[in-house]
mmCIF file of C-alpha atoms and ligand atoms in Angstrom:
data_model
loop_
_atom_site.group_PDB
_atom_site.id
_atom_site.type_symbol
_atom_site.label_atom_id
_atom_site.label_comp_id
_atom_site.label_asym_id
_atom_site.label_seq_id
_atom_site.Cartn_x
_atom_site.Cartn_y
_atom_site.Cartn_z
ATOM 1 C CA MET A 604 10.403 -31.633 -3.261
ATOM 2 C CA LYS A 605 9.496 -33.268 -6.406
ATOM 3 C CA LEU A 606 9.985 -30.601 -9.190
ATOM 4 C CA ARG A 607 8.049 -31.048 -12.380
ATOM 5 C CA GLN A 608 9.374 -32.187 -15.788
ATOM 6 C CA TRP A 609 9.167 -30.229 -19.545
ATOM 7 C CA PRO A 610 6.271 -29.594 -20.938
ATOM 8 C CA PHE A 611 4.172 -28.342 -17.943
ATOM 9 C CA ARG A 612 0.417 -29.281 -19.458
ATOM 10 C CA ARG A 613 -2.762 -28.285 -18.152
ATOM 11 C CA ARG A 614 -6.305 -29.723 -19.191
ATOM 12 C CA GLN A 615 -4.495 -31.526 -22.440
ATOM 13 C CA THR A 616 -2.537 -28.444 -23.295
ATOM 14 C CA VAL A 617 1.183 -28.164 -24.024
ATOM 15 C CA ILE A 618 1.305 -24.435 -22.234
ATOM 16 C CA PHE A 619 5.022 -24.316 -22.623
ATOM 17 C CA THR A 620 7.975 -25.605 -25.128
ATOM 18 C CA PRO A 621 10.470 -26.483 -23.419
ATOM 19 C CA ASP A 622 14.518 -25.440 -24.006
ATOM 20 C CA HIS A 623 16.484 -28.186 -22.426
ATOM 21 C CA SER A 624 19.961 -26.931 -23.823
ATOM 22 C CA SER A 625 19.911 -23.712 -21.794
ATOM 23 C CA THR A 626 18.343 -25.475 -18.499
ATOM 24 C CA PRO A 627 21.632 -24.935 -16.192
ATOM 25 C CA PRO A 628 21.868 -28.097 -13.122
ATOM 26 C CA GLU A 629 21.339 -26.389 -9.655
ATOM 27 C CA PRO A 630 23.631 -24.368 -8.102
ATOM 28 C CA HIS A 631 25.208 -25.987 -4.961
ATOM 29 C CA LEU A 632 23.453 -25.224 -1.807
ATOM 30 C CA THR A 633 24.135 -23.664 1.124
ATOM 31 C CA VAL A 634 27.296 -23.280 2.635
ATOM 32 C CA PRO A 635 29.065 -24.317 6.079
ATOM 33 C CA ARG A 636 27.692 -21.970 8.727
ATOM 34 C CA SER A 637 31.087 -19.601 8.421
ATOM 35 C CA ILE A 638 29.406 -16.082 9.225
ATOM 36 C CA ASP A 639 27.109 -15.503 11.217
ATOM 37 C CA ASP A 640 25.582 -19.142 11.773
ATOM 38 C CA ARG A 641 22.865 -18.398 8.314
ATOM 39 C CA ALA A 642 23.262 -20.533 5.643
ATOM 40 C CA ARG A 643 23.884 -18.754 1.576
ATOM 41 C CA LEU A 644 24.387 -20.213 -1.297
ATOM 42 C CA THR A 645 27.648 -20.925 -3.165
ATOM 43 C CA ASP A 646 28.023 -20.228 -6.981
ATOM 44 C CA THR A 647 25.792 -17.415 -7.039
ATOM 45 C CA PRO A 648 26.543 -13.511 -6.241
ATOM 46 C CA TYR A 649 23.415 -13.558 -4.289
ATOM 47 C CA PHE A 650 24.094 -12.481 -0.692
ATOM 48 C CA LEU A 651 20.992 -12.679 1.751
ATOM 49 C CA PRO A 652 21.032 -16.562 3.996
ATOM 50 C CA LYS A 653 19.162 -19.271 2.260
ATOM 51 C CA ASP A 654 17.715 -21.059 4.871
ATOM 52 C CA ALA A 655 14.407 -21.743 7.256
ATOM 53 C CA GLN A 656 14.390 -18.212 9.358
ATOM 54 C CA GLU A 657 15.196 -16.332 5.719
ATOM 55 C CA ASP A 658 11.965 -18.679 4.466
ATOM 56 C CA THR A 659 10.343 -17.419 6.719
ATOM 57 C CA ARG A 660 11.299 -13.867 6.139
ATOM 58 C CA LEU A 661 10.374 -13.507 2.602
ATOM 59 C CA ASN A 662 6.424 -14.919 3.886
ATOM 60 C CA PHE A 663 5.714 -12.253 5.775
ATOM 61 C CA GLN A 664 7.702 -10.099 3.611
ATOM 62 C CA HIS A 665 5.243 -11.231 1.169
ATOM 63 C CA ARG A 666 1.920 -10.315 3.833
ATOM 64 C CA ALA A 667 3.697 -7.085 5.006
ATOM 65 C CA LEU A 668 3.990 -5.536 0.652
ATOM 66 C CA TYR A 669 0.189 -6.836 0.193
ATOM 67 C CA ALA A 670 -0.852 -4.517 3.231
ATOM 68 C CA ALA A 671 0.927 -1.858 1.887
ATOM 69 C CA ILE A 672 0.528 -1.875 -1.812
ATOM 70 C CA GLY A 673 -3.248 -3.620 -1.473
ATOM 71 C CA ASN A 674 -2.493 -6.096 -4.164
ATOM 72 C CA HIS A 675 -0.061 -8.922 -5.382
ATOM 73 C CA TYR A 676 1.090 -7.185 -8.900
ATOM 74 C CA LEU A 677 0.537 -3.450 -10.350
ATOM 75 C CA ALA A 678 0.287 -3.523 -13.862
ATOM 76 C CA PRO A 679 -2.855 -3.641 -15.689
ATOM 77 C CA LEU A 680 -3.205 -7.532 -15.970
ATOM 78 C CA ALA A 681 -6.299 -8.703 -18.360
ATOM 79 C CA PRO A 682 -8.519 -11.155 -16.228
ATOM 80 C CA GLU A 683 -7.751 -13.791 -19.144
ATOM 81 C CA THR A 684 -4.070 -13.392 -18.850
ATOM 82 C CA ASP A 685 -3.102 -17.469 -19.125
ATOM 83 C CA THR A 686 0.836 -17.585 -18.797
ATOM 84 C CA ILE A 687 2.607 -15.777 -15.758
ATOM 85 C CA LEU A 688 6.294 -16.536 -14.550
ATOM 86 C CA ASP A 689 7.902 -15.073 -11.213
ATOM 87 C CA VAL A 690 11.677 -14.856 -11.316
ATOM 88 C CA GLY A 691 13.616 -15.308 -8.281
ATOM 89 C CA THR A 692 10.606 -17.198 -6.337
ATOM 90 C CA GLY A 693 11.976 -18.123 -3.221
ATOM 91 C CA THR A 694 8.899 -19.754 -1.217
ATOM 92 C CA GLY A 695 7.131 -20.051 -4.311
ATOM 93 C CA ILE A 696 4.046 -17.887 -1.915
ATOM 94 C CA TRP A 697 3.693 -15.386 -5.019
ATOM 95 C CA PRO A 698 2.902 -18.198 -7.739
ATOM 96 C CA VAL A 699 0.505 -20.150 -5.438
ATOM 97 C CA GLU A 700 -1.518 -16.603 -4.774
ATOM 98 C CA MET A 701 -1.448 -15.285 -8.296
ATOM 99 C CA SER A 702 -3.247 -18.399 -9.237
ATOM 100 C CA ARG A 703 -5.791 -17.769 -7.367
ATOM 101 C CA LEU A 704 -6.323 -14.203 -8.842
ATOM 102 C CA PHE A 705 -6.399 -15.356 -12.119
ATOM 103 C CA PRO A 706 -7.634 -19.360 -11.534
ATOM 104 C CA LYS A 707 -7.516 -20.474 -15.459
ATOM 105 C CA ALA A 708 -3.965 -18.972 -15.973
ATOM 106 C CA HIS A 709 -0.621 -20.949 -15.264
ATOM 107 C CA THR A 710 2.060 -19.565 -13.553
ATOM 108 C CA VAL A 711 6.026 -20.973 -13.618
ATOM 109 C CA GLY A 712 7.548 -19.932 -10.173
ATOM 110 C CA LEU A 713 11.372 -20.290 -10.871
ATOM 111 C CA ASP A 714 14.290 -19.908 -8.539
ATOM 112 C CA VAL A 715 18.505 -20.409 -8.967
ATOM 113 C CA SER A 716 17.905 -22.399 -5.908
ATOM 114 C CA SER A 717 14.791 -24.748 -5.143
ATOM 115 C CA SER A 718 15.803 -25.086 -1.364
ATOM 116 C CA SER A 719 13.415 -22.957 -0.443
ATOM 117 C CA PHE A 720 9.856 -24.313 -2.300
ATOM 118 C CA GLN A 721 7.171 -24.942 0.364
ATOM 119 C CA PHE A 722 4.857 -26.089 -2.241
ATOM 120 C CA PRO A 723 4.491 -29.031 -4.585
ATOM 121 C CA SER A 724 3.814 -28.515 -8.254
ATOM 122 C CA THR A 725 -0.108 -27.917 -9.063
ATOM 123 C CA ALA A 726 -1.366 -28.426 -12.719
ATOM 124 C CA ALA A 727 -1.903 -24.149 -11.538
ATOM 125 C CA TYR A 728 1.258 -23.422 -11.099
ATOM 126 C CA THR A 729 5.066 -24.989 -11.159
ATOM 127 C CA PHE A 730 8.319 -24.633 -9.459
ATOM 128 C CA MET A 731 12.088 -25.155 -11.663
ATOM 129 C CA ILE A 732 15.455 -24.151 -11.064
ATOM 130 C CA ALA A 733 17.503 -21.568 -13.544
ATOM 131 C CA ASP A 734 19.279 -18.964 -12.718
ATOM 132 C CA ILE A 735 18.411 -15.458 -14.072
ATOM 133 C CA LEU A 736 22.352 -14.302 -14.613
ATOM 134 C CA LYS A 737 22.612 -17.402 -17.134
ATOM 135 C CA GLY A 738 19.076 -16.935 -18.781
ATOM 136 C CA LEU A 739 16.144 -18.443 -18.743
ATOM 137 C CA PRO A 740 15.295 -21.536 -20.048
ATOM 138 C CA PHE A 741 12.320 -20.735 -22.078
ATOM 139 C CA PRO A 742 12.183 -20.291 -25.946
ATOM 140 C CA GLU A 743 11.420 -16.192 -26.785
ATOM 141 C CA LYS A 744 7.723 -14.780 -26.481
ATOM 142 C CA GLN A 745 6.400 -17.336 -23.912
ATOM 143 C CA PHE A 746 4.335 -15.518 -21.088
ATOM 144 C CA ALA A 747 1.645 -13.077 -20.595
ATOM 145 C CA PHE A 748 2.940 -11.435 -17.396
ATOM 146 C CA VAL A 749 6.686 -11.618 -16.057
ATOM 147 C CA HIS A 750 6.965 -10.703 -12.917
ATOM 148 C CA GLN A 751 10.598 -10.164 -10.589
ATOM 149 C CA ARG A 752 10.441 -8.833 -6.961
ATOM 150 C CA LEU A 753 13.111 -8.174 -4.615
ATOM 151 C CA LEU A 754 16.019 -9.374 -6.458
ATOM 152 C CA VAL A 755 18.066 -6.559 -5.645
ATOM 153 C CA ALA A 756 20.891 -8.574 -3.294
ATOM 154 C CA ALA A 757 21.143 -11.479 -6.414
ATOM 155 C CA ILE A 758 21.567 -9.151 -9.128
ATOM 156 C CA PRO A 759 25.013 -7.188 -10.134
ATOM 157 C CA THR A 760 24.643 -4.043 -11.311
ATOM 158 C CA ALA A 761 26.499 -4.238 -14.066
ATOM 159 C CA ASP A 762 23.784 -7.392 -14.966
ATOM 160 C CA TRP A 763 20.818 -5.204 -15.100
ATOM 161 C CA PRO A 764 20.585 -4.900 -18.408
ATOM 162 C CA ALA A 765 21.069 -8.345 -19.630
ATOM 163 C CA VAL A 766 18.269 -9.430 -16.688
ATOM 164 C CA ILE A 767 15.717 -6.867 -18.079
ATOM 165 C CA GLN A 768 16.754 -8.251 -21.686
ATOM 166 C CA GLU A 769 15.826 -11.773 -21.030
ATOM 167 C CA LEU A 770 12.961 -11.151 -19.232
ATOM 168 C CA ILE A 771 11.614 -9.119 -22.552
ATOM 169 C CA ARG A 772 12.734 -12.112 -24.133
ATOM 170 C CA VAL A 773 10.365 -14.693 -22.556
ATOM 171 C CA THR A 774 7.179 -11.984 -22.553
ATOM 172 C CA ARG A 775 4.820 -12.221 -25.401
ATOM 173 C CA PRO A 776 4.770 -8.991 -27.919
ATOM 174 C CA GLY A 777 2.394 -6.949 -25.776
ATOM 175 C CA GLY A 778 2.704 -8.948 -22.595
ATOM 176 C CA TRP A 779 3.578 -6.818 -19.449
ATOM 177 C CA ILE A 780 6.709 -7.156 -17.512
ATOM 178 C CA GLU A 781 6.726 -6.079 -13.701
ATOM 179 C CA ILE A 782 9.900 -5.263 -11.648
ATOM 180 C CA LEU A 783 9.580 -4.246 -7.491
ATOM 181 C CA GLU A 784 12.314 -3.923 -4.986
ATOM 182 C CA ILE A 785 13.523 -1.781 -2.035
ATOM 183 C CA GLY A 786 16.380 -0.135 -2.072
ATOM 184 C CA VAL A 787 18.364 2.765 0.266
ATOM 185 C CA THR A 788 15.083 5.042 -0.164
ATOM 186 C CA ILE A 789 13.366 6.289 3.223
ATOM 187 C CA LYS A 790 11.414 9.407 3.667
ATOM 188 C CA ASN A 791 11.654 11.194 6.813
ATOM 189 C CA ALA A 792 14.910 9.313 7.685
ATOM 190 C CA GLY A 793 16.606 10.991 10.642
ATOM 191 C CA PRO A 794 20.960 11.331 10.468
ATOM 192 C CA GLU A 795 21.196 8.017 11.740
ATOM 193 C CA THR A 796 18.715 6.204 9.550
ATOM 194 C CA ALA A 797 20.994 8.542 6.896
ATOM 195 C CA ARG A 798 24.331 7.334 8.464
ATOM 196 C CA LEU A 799 23.575 3.794 7.917
ATOM 197 C CA LEU A 800 21.267 3.691 4.527
ATOM 198 C CA GLU A 801 24.838 4.882 3.018
ATOM 199 C CA TRP A 802 27.076 2.392 5.067
ATOM 200 C CA MET A 803 24.712 -0.162 3.862
ATOM 201 C CA GLY A 804 24.774 1.044 0.408
ATOM 202 C CA ASN A 805 29.108 1.604 0.305
ATOM 203 C CA GLN A 806 29.255 -2.333 1.451
ATOM 204 C CA SER A 807 26.700 -3.377 -1.652
ATOM 205 C CA LYS A 808 28.989 -1.150 -3.686
ATOM 206 C CA GLN A 809 31.857 -3.360 -2.719
ATOM 207 C CA ARG A 810 30.405 -6.062 -3.472
ATOM 208 C CA GLY A 811 29.203 -5.008 -7.230
ATOM 209 C CA PHE A 812 25.776 -4.113 -6.223
ATOM 210 C CA ASP A 813 24.253 -0.421 -5.745
ATOM 211 C CA MET A 814 21.293 -0.842 -4.248
ATOM 212 C CA GLY A 815 20.329 2.902 -5.609
ATOM 213 C CA MET A 816 20.150 1.874 -9.175
ATOM 214 C CA VAL A 817 16.548 0.372 -7.959
ATOM 215 C CA SER A 818 15.256 3.595 -8.337
ATOM 216 C CA GLN A 819 16.434 3.344 -12.222
ATOM 217 C CA LEU A 820 14.217 0.925 -13.231
ATOM 218 C CA GLY A 821 11.678 2.480 -14.927
ATOM 219 C CA MET A 822 14.418 3.766 -17.219
ATOM 220 C CA LEU A 823 16.367 0.734 -17.480
ATOM 221 C CA LEU A 824 12.923 -0.985 -19.408
ATOM 222 C CA VAL A 825 12.170 2.330 -21.520
ATOM 223 C CA GLU A 826 16.208 2.135 -22.580
ATOM 224 C CA ALA A 827 15.373 -1.284 -23.708
ATOM 225 C CA GLY A 828 12.267 -0.469 -25.746
ATOM 226 C CA VAL A 829 9.857 -1.281 -23.558
ATOM 227 C CA GLN A 830 6.393 0.605 -24.232
ATOM 228 C CA ASP A 831 3.821 2.111 -21.499
ATOM 229 C CA VAL A 832 6.298 2.161 -18.781
ATOM 230 C CA GLU A 833 5.039 3.503 -15.602
ATOM 231 C CA ILE A 834 6.895 4.093 -12.391
ATOM 232 C CA GLN A 835 5.875 3.779 -9.321
ATOM 233 C CA ASN A 836 7.706 5.015 -5.802
ATOM 234 C CA ILE A 837 5.504 3.732 -3.237
ATOM 235 C CA PRO A 838 5.870 4.677 0.690
ATOM 236 C CA ALA A 839 4.630 2.626 3.500
ATOM 237 C CA PRO A 840 4.725 3.201 7.047
ATOM 238 C CA LEU A 841 7.530 1.974 8.695
ATOM 239 C CA GLY A 842 7.336 1.902 12.340
ATOM 240 C CA ALA A 843 3.941 1.283 15.002
ATOM 241 C CA TRP A 844 3.553 5.134 14.090
ATOM 242 C CA GLY A 845 1.787 3.816 10.824
ATOM 243 C CA GLY A 846 -0.443 1.412 12.282
ATOM 244 C CA HIS A 847 -0.329 -2.264 11.346
ATOM 245 C CA VAL A 848 0.914 -1.856 8.401
ATOM 246 C CA GLY A 849 4.009 0.211 9.516
ATOM 247 C CA SER A 850 4.515 -2.146 12.371
ATOM 248 C CA MET A 851 4.928 -5.365 9.779
ATOM 249 C CA LEU A 852 7.154 -3.563 7.956
ATOM 250 C CA LYS A 853 9.539 -2.375 10.576
ATOM 251 C CA ALA A 854 9.575 -6.055 11.352
ATOM 252 C CA ASN A 855 10.367 -6.863 8.028
ATOM 253 C CA VAL A 856 13.410 -4.485 7.400
ATOM 254 C CA ILE A 857 14.389 -5.052 10.985
ATOM 255 C CA SER A 858 14.443 -8.604 10.224
ATOM 256 C CA ALA A 859 16.233 -8.091 6.438
ATOM 257 C CA PHE A 860 19.102 -5.158 7.920
ATOM 258 C CA ASN A 861 20.160 -8.642 10.178
ATOM 259 C CA ALA A 862 19.985 -10.715 7.022
ATOM 260 C CA LEU A 863 22.094 -8.695 5.628
ATOM 261 C CA LYS A 864 24.362 -8.262 8.588
ATOM 262 C CA GLY A 865 26.853 -11.356 9.018
ATOM 263 C CA VAL A 866 27.671 -10.066 5.469
ATOM 264 C CA TYR A 867 28.883 -6.633 6.245
ATOM 265 C CA CYS A 868 30.509 -6.935 9.375
ATOM 266 C CA ILE A 869 32.365 -9.600 8.241
ATOM 267 C CA GLN A 870 33.344 -7.127 5.321
ATOM 268 C CA ALA A 871 33.597 -3.925 7.270
ATOM 269 C CA ASN A 872 35.346 -5.718 10.445
ATOM 270 C CA ILE A 873 32.648 -4.486 13.042
ATOM 271 C CA LEU A 874 30.800 -6.271 15.369
ATOM 272 C CA PRO A 875 27.424 -7.939 15.277
ATOM 273 C CA GLU A 876 26.507 -6.000 18.957
ATOM 274 C CA GLN A 877 28.273 -2.492 16.666
ATOM 275 C CA PHE A 878 25.493 -3.598 14.122
ATOM 276 C CA ASP A 879 22.552 -4.771 16.090
ATOM 277 C CA ALA A 880 22.820 -1.326 18.702
ATOM 278 C CA TRP A 881 22.751 0.764 15.504
ATOM 279 C CA VAL A 882 19.886 -0.503 13.748
ATOM 280 C CA GLN A 883 17.942 -0.144 17.276
ATOM 281 C CA SER A 884 18.514 3.456 17.912
ATOM 282 C CA VAL A 885 18.030 3.818 13.684
ATOM 283 C CA ALA A 886 14.187 2.162 14.255
ATOM 284 C CA GLU A 887 13.609 4.813 17.320
ATOM 285 C CA GLU A 888 14.291 7.330 14.737
ATOM 286 C CA TRP A 889 11.657 5.722 12.267
ATOM 287 C CA GLU A 890 9.043 6.779 15.273
ATOM 288 C CA THR A 891 9.960 9.549 16.191
ATOM 289 C CA LEU A 892 9.730 11.133 12.640
ATOM 290 C CA HIS A 893 7.688 9.152 11.245
ATOM 291 C CA ALA A 894 9.553 7.465 8.373
ATOM 292 C CA SER A 895 8.542 5.795 5.455
ATOM 293 C CA TYR A 896 10.036 2.944 2.929
ATOM 294 C CA VAL A 897 10.159 3.747 -0.424
ATOM 295 C CA PHE A 898 9.088 0.320 -2.719
ATOM 296 C CA HIS A 899 10.097 1.180 -6.120
ATOM 297 C CA ALA A 900 8.403 -0.708 -9.192
ATOM 298 C CA ALA A 901 8.529 -0.075 -12.807
ATOM 299 C CA TYR A 902 6.096 -2.277 -15.119
ATOM 300 C CA GLY A 903 5.347 -1.694 -19.218
ATOM 301 C CA ARG A 904 4.335 -3.737 -22.111
ATOM 302 C CA ARG A 905 6.932 -5.945 -24.542
ATOM 303 C CA ALA A 906 6.323 -3.827 -27.756
ATOM 304 C CA SER A 907 4.691 -5.829 -30.946
ATOM 305 C CA SER A 908 7.949 -5.095 -33.192
ATOM 306 C CA LEU A 909 10.376 -6.123 -30.087
HETATM 307 C C1 SAM B 1212 14.935 -11.779 -1.605
HETATM 308 S S1 SAM B 1212 14.191 -13.212 -2.332
HETATM 309 C C2 SAM B 1212 12.997 -13.295 -3.262
HETATM 310 C C3 SAM B 1212 11.830 -13.632 -2.939
HETATM 311 C C4 SAM B 1212 10.927 -13.585 -4.086
HETATM 312 N N1 SAM B 1212 10.805 -13.173 -5.270
HETATM 313 C C5 SAM B 1212 9.518 -13.241 -2.604
HETATM 314 O O1 SAM B 1212 9.215 -11.605 -3.334
HETATM 315 O O2 SAM B 1212 9.527 -12.961 -1.656
HETATM 316 C C6 SAM B 1212 15.448 -13.792 -3.554
HETATM 317 C C7 SAM B 1212 15.418 -14.771 -4.147
HETATM 318 O O3 SAM B 1212 16.321 -14.872 -5.475
HETATM 319 C C8 SAM B 1212 16.804 -15.866 -5.489
HETATM 320 N N2 SAM B 1212 17.941 -15.995 -6.787
HETATM 321 C C9 SAM B 1212 19.082 -15.335 -6.083
HETATM 322 N N3 SAM B 1212 19.958 -15.460 -7.428
HETATM 323 C C10 SAM B 1212 19.516 -15.733 -8.416
HETATM 324 C C11 SAM B 1212 19.576 -15.520 -9.896
HETATM 325 N N4 SAM B 1212 20.584 -15.702 -10.706
HETATM 326 N N5 SAM B 1212 18.473 -16.705 -10.896
HETATM 327 C C12 SAM B 1212 16.995 -16.805 -10.414
HETATM 328 N N6 SAM B 1212 16.923 -16.612 -8.475
HETATM 329 C C13 SAM B 1212 17.756 -15.969 -8.094
HETATM 330 C C14 SAM B 1212 17.527 -16.339 -4.384
HETATM 331 O O4 SAM B 1212 17.287 -17.849 -4.064
HETATM 332 C C15 SAM B 1212 15.625 -15.810 -3.171
HETATM 333 O O5 SAM B 1212 14.761 -17.078 -3.626
#
């Protein structure tokens, strides 16, 4: 995969000013398949796998989210939005589809690793390597829209305030910042689901990640001085009882639990088969109780004075 160099040009115009001094080298790629025969990144706290199977899940999840929410973003963006940043872009499918919605914009998708990138950079979108935990390689006030989706397994709880400051820093005054996460909120969860979620939450906490904090994203934006903050907790059906969307989401959540399985089972010293059986009984509850998964989203504007 060839990565484009700074500065990115579109229609003979330099869109961003590079800041090479803060661009980190690409971290080490995948580790030997030791835990669960899944590849993972080293040198970063991110604990989901980083392999072809996970890339397939991320693209499927992108479709499931679109089916559940009906759009690729929530903030009230102006049609003339011209510069968009996607932090922790994964395969890059979000920038590619945003470029169709905003044909005049240039979108940058960045990730700590290029190993999942599936699209070559074009005049409309560019992919690059950067680590949000170490700071973004842009001068301040560059982007009209800064978007970050599903990085809860990448950002330790203690790092969230600094990450939000960094997202704000690269947003233009008056520009929008949007964060969307899934956590551990399932409505109409039965006892087995509640028990599994609590157990998973505890496993994550031992690693320094609090999955429950994703319901506080809006508060973090407000505390950081972001204006016009809107918080949306979006329930989506989880299970075939909810039709096409519910079936997609169920498949994705089971696949995500499976992606976490290796790390959690090693950590808690339980057999993968036990975990599989647990997830199976939990998924049956979703159907009988008509469970819904809750997406936590928050967006707001960078104040002109910030
Ligand atoms: C669960 S995936 C979500 C991908 C994408 N946002 C989406 O919604 O499809 C998380 C992504 O964040 C990336 N990531 C993990 N730690 C990161 C970091 N410190 N800085 C930037 N990206 C990171 C991972 O490599 C992975 O591609």
